[in-house]
Short mmCIF file of C-alpha atoms and ligand atoms in Angstrom, two decimals:
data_model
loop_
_atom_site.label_atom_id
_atom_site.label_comp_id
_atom_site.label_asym_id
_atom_site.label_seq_id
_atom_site.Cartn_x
_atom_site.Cartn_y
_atom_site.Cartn_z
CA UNK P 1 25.88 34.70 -9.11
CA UNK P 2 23.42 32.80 -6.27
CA UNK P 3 22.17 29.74 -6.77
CA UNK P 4 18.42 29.48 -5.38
CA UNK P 5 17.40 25.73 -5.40
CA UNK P 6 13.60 25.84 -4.57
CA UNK P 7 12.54 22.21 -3.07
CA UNK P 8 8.92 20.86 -2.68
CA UNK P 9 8.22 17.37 -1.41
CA UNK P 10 5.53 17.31 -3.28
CA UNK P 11 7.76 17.69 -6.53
CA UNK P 12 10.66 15.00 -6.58
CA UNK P 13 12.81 16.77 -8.98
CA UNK P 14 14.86 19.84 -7.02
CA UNK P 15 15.07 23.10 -9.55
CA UNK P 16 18.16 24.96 -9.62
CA UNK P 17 18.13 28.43 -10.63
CA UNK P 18 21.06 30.65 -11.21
CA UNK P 19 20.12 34.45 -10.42
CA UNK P 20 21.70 37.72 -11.78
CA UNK P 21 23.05 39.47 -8.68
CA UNK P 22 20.84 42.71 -8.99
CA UNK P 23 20.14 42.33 -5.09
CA UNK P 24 16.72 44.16 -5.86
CA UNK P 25 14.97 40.78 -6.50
CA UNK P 26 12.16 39.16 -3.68
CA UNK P 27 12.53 35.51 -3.43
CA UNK P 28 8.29 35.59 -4.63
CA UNK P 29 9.41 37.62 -7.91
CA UNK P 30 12.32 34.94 -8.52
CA UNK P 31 9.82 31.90 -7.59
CA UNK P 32 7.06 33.54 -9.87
CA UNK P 33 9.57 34.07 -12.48
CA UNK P 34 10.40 30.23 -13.40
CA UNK P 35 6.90 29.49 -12.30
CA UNK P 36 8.05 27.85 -8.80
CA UNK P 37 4.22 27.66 -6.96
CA UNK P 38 5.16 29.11 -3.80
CA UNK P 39 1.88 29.79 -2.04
CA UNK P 40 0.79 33.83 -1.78
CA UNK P 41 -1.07 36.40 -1.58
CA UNK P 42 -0.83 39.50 -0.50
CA UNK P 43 2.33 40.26 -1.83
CA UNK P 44 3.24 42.67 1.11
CA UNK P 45 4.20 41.47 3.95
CA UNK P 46 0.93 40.96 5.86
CA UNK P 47 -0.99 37.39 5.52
CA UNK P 48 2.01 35.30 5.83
CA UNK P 49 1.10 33.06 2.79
CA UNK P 50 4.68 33.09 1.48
CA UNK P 51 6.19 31.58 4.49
CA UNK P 52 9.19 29.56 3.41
CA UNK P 53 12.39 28.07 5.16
CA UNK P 54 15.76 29.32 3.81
CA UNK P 55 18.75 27.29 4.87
CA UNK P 56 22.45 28.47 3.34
CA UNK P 57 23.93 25.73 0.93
CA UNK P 58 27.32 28.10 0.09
CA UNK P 59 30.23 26.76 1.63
CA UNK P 60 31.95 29.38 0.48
CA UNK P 61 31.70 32.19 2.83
CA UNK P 62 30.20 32.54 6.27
CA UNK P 63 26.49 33.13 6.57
CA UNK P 64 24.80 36.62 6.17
CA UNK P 65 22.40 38.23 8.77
CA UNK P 66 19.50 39.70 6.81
CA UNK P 67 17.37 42.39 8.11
CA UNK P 68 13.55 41.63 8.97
CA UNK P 69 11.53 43.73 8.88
CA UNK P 70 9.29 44.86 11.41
CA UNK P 71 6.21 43.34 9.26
CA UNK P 72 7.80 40.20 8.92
CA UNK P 73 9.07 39.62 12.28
CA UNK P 74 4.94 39.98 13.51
CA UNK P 75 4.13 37.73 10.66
CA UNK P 76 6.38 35.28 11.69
CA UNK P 77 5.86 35.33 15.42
CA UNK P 78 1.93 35.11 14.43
CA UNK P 79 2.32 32.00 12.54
CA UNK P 80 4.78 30.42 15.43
CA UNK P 81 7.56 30.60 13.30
CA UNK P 82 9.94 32.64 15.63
CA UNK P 83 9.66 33.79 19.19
CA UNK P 84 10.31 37.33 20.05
CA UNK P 85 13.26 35.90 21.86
CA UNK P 86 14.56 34.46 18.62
CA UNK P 87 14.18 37.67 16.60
CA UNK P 88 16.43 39.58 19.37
CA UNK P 89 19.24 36.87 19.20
CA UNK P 90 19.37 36.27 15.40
CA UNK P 91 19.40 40.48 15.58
CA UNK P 92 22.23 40.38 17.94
CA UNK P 93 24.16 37.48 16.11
CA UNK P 94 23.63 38.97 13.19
CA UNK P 95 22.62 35.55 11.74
CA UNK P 96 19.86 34.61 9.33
CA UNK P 97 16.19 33.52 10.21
CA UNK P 98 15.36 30.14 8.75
CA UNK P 99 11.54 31.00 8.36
CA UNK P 100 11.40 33.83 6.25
CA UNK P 101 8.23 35.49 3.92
CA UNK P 102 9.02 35.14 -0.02
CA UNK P 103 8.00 38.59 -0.81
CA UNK P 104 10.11 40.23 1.65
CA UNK P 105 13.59 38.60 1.20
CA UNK P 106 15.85 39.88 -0.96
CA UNK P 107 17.94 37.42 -2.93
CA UNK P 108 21.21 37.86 -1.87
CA UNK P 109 24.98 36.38 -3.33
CA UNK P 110 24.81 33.63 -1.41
CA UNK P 111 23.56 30.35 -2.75
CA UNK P 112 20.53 29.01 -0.91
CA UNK P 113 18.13 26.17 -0.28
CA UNK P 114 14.50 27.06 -0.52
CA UNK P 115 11.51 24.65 0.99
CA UNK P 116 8.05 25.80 0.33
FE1 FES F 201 1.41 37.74 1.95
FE2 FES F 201 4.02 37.26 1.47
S1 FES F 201 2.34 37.00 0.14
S2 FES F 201 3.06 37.80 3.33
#
């Protein structure tokens, strides 16, 4: 079971929450769950509200690639978040992007540190 700590520095106290593995859940649907106020809107991919930066805190196993999509990758480049140069390497690494959108990552077994 992942643990998702969501971090704000606007809120001192760090929340830890401890998700059921369904690997069906957005990061957005988890944050909106325990009423985390991760800034949205569209809910789909397109107006890059959601923008947050994932880093792994599981020392456990080695880090997971996770699949962009091909909405979030021009989201991301438009906000200067990642190059198109970056999106090919972390592709051919198979490593994880830092920035990613809330309402397109899936939560995943791996515990994580979330900064909105
Ligand atoms: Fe619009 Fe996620 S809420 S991109």
């Amino acid at each position: 079971m992942p643990l998702v700590t969501f971090s704000n520095p606007e809120y001192k106290d760090k929340t830890v929450y401890a998700v059921a593995g369904s690997h069906t859940e957005t990061l957005l649907k988890l944050a909106k769950e325990h009423k985390i106020p991760v800034h949205h809107d569209c809910q789909d991919g397109e107006c890059g509200n959601c923008v947050v930066r994932v880093s792994s805190v599981d020392n456990k196993q080695q880090r997971m690639g996770y699949h962009l999509t091909d909405k979030e990758q021009t989201v991301l480049r438009h906000l200067g978040k990642l190059t198109k140069e970056d999106i090919e390497r972390l592709a051919l690494d198979d490593m994880p992007s830092e920035w990613r959108l809330a309402c397109q990552m899936i939560v995943r077994d791996e515990d994580i540190l979330v900064e909105y």
